[in-house]
PDB file of C-alpha atoms in Angstrom:
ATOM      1  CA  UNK A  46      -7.331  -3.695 -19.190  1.00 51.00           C
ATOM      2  CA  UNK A  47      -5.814  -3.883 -15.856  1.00 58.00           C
ATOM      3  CA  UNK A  48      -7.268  -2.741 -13.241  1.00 79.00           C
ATOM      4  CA  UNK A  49      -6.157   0.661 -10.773  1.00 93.00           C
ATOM      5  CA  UNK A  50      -3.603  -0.657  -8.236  1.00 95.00           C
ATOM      6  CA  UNK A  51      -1.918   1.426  -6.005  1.00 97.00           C
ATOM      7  CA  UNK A  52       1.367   1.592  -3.798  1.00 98.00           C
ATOM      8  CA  UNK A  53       1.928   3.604  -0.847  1.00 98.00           C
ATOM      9  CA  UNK A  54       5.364   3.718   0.847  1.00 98.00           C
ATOM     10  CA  UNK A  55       4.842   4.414   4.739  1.00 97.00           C
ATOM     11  CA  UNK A  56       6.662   4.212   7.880  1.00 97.00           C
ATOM     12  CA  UNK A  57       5.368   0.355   9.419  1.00 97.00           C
ATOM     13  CA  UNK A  58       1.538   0.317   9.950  1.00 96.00           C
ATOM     14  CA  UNK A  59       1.426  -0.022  13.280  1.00 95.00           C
ATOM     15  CA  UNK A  60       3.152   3.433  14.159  1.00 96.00           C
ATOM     16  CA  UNK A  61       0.709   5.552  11.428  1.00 96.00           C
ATOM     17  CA  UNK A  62      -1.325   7.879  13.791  1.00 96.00           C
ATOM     18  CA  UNK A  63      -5.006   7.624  12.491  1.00 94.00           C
ATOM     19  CA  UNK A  64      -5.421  11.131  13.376  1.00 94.00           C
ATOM     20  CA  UNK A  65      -3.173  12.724  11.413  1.00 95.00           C
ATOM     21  CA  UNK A  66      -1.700  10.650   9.153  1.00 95.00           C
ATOM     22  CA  UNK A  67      -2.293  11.961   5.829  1.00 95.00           C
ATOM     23  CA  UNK A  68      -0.811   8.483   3.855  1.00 96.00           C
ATOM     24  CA  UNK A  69      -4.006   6.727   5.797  1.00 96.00           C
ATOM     25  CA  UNK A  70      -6.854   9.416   3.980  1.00 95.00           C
ATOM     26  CA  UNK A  71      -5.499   8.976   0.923  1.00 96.00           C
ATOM     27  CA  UNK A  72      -5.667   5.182   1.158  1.00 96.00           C
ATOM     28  CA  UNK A  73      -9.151   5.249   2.682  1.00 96.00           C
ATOM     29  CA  UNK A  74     -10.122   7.025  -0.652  1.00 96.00           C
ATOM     30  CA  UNK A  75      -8.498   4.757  -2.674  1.00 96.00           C
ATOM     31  CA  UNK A  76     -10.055   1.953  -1.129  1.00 96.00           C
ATOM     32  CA  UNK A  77     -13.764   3.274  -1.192  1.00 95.00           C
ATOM     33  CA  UNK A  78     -13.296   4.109  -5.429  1.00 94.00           C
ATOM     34  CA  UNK A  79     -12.394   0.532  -5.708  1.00 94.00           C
ATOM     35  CA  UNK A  80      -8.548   0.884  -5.959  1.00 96.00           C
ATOM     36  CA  UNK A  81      -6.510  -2.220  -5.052  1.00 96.00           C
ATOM     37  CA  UNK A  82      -4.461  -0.505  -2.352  1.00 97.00           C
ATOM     38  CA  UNK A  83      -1.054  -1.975  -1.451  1.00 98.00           C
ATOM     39  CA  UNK A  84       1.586  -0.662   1.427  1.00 98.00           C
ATOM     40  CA  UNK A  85       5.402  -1.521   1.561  1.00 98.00           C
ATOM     41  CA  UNK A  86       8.134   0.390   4.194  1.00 98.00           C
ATOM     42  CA  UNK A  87      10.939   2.123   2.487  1.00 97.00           C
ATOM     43  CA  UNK A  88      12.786  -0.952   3.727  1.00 98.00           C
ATOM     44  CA  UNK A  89      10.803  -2.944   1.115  1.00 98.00           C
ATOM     45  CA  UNK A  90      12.338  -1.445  -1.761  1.00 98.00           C
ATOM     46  CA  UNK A  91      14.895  -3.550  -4.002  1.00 98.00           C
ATOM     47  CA  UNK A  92      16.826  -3.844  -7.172  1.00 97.00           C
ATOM     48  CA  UNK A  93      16.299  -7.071  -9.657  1.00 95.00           C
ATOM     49  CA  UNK A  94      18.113  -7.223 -12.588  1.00 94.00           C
ATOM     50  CA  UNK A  95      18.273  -3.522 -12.699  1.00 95.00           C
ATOM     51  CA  UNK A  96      14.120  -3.191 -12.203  1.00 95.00           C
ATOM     52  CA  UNK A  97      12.630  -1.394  -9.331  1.00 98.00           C
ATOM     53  CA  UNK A  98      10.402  -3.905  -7.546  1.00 98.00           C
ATOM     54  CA  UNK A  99       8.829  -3.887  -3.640  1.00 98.00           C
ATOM     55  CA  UNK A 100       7.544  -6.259  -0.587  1.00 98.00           C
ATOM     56  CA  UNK A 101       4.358  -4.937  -0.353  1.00 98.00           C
ATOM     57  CA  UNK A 102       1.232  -6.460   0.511  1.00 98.00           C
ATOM     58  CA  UNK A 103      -2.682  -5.433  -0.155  1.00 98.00           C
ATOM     59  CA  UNK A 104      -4.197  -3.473   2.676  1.00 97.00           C
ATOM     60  CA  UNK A 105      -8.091  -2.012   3.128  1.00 96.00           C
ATOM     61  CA  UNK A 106      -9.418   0.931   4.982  1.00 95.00           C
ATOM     62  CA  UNK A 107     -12.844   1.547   5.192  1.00 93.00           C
ATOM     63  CA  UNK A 108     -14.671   4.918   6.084  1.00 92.00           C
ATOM     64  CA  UNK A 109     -13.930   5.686   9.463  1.00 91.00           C
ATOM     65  CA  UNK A 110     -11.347   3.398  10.510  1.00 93.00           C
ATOM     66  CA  UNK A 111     -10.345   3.806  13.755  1.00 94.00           C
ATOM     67  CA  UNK A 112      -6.803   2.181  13.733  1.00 93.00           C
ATOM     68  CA  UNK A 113      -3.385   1.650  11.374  1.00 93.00           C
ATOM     69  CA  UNK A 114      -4.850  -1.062   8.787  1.00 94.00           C
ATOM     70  CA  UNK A 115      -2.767  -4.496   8.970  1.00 95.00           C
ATOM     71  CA  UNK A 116      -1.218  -6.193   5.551  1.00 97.00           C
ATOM     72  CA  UNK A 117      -4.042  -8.600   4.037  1.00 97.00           C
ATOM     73  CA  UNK A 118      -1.672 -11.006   3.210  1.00 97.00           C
ATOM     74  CA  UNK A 119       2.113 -11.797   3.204  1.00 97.00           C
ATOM     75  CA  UNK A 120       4.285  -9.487   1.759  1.00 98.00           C
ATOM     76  CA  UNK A 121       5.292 -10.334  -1.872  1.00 98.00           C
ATOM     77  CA  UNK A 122       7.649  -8.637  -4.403  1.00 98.00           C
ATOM     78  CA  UNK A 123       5.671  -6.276  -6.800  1.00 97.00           C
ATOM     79  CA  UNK A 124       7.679  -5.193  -9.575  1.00 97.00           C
ATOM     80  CA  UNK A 125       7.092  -1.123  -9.933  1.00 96.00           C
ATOM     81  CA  UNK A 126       5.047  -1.902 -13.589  1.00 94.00           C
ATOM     82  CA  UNK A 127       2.340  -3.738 -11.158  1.00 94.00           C
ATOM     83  CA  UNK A 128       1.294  -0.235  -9.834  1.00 94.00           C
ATOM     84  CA  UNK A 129      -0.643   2.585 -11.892  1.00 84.00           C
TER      85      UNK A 129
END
């Protein structure tokens, strides 16, 4: 059984405007049902060996965040299987 993972594409993280930015609501609500939440830029996005993969990296939002969340770690290539 593995376990919900999710990717979301978005401009960088820094520039997201917490106000309006729908990408950040949906994470929030992924983070608060438990969802490991990851972010990549459309930058990130690569070809190996004919397999989509991505630099992406785990972020968290909690209820009423107030600014852009930051990458929890590195950035690390994902293949596209990784995500549900």
């Amino acid at each position: 059984f593995m376990s919900k993972r999710f990717l979301f594409i978005v401009d960088p993280l820094e520039s997201l405007n917490v106000a309006t930015d729908t990408s950040l609501a949906l994470m929030e609500e992924a983070c608060a049902r438990g969802v490991e939440t990851f972010a990549c830029q459309i930058k990130d996005i690569f070809l190996n060996k004919g397999e989509l993969n991505f630099m992406a990296a785990p972020v968290n939002l909690t209820r009423g965040y107030k600014i852009p969340p930051h990458y929890l770690k590195a950035l690390s290539p994902y293949s596209a299987s990784s995500f549900n």
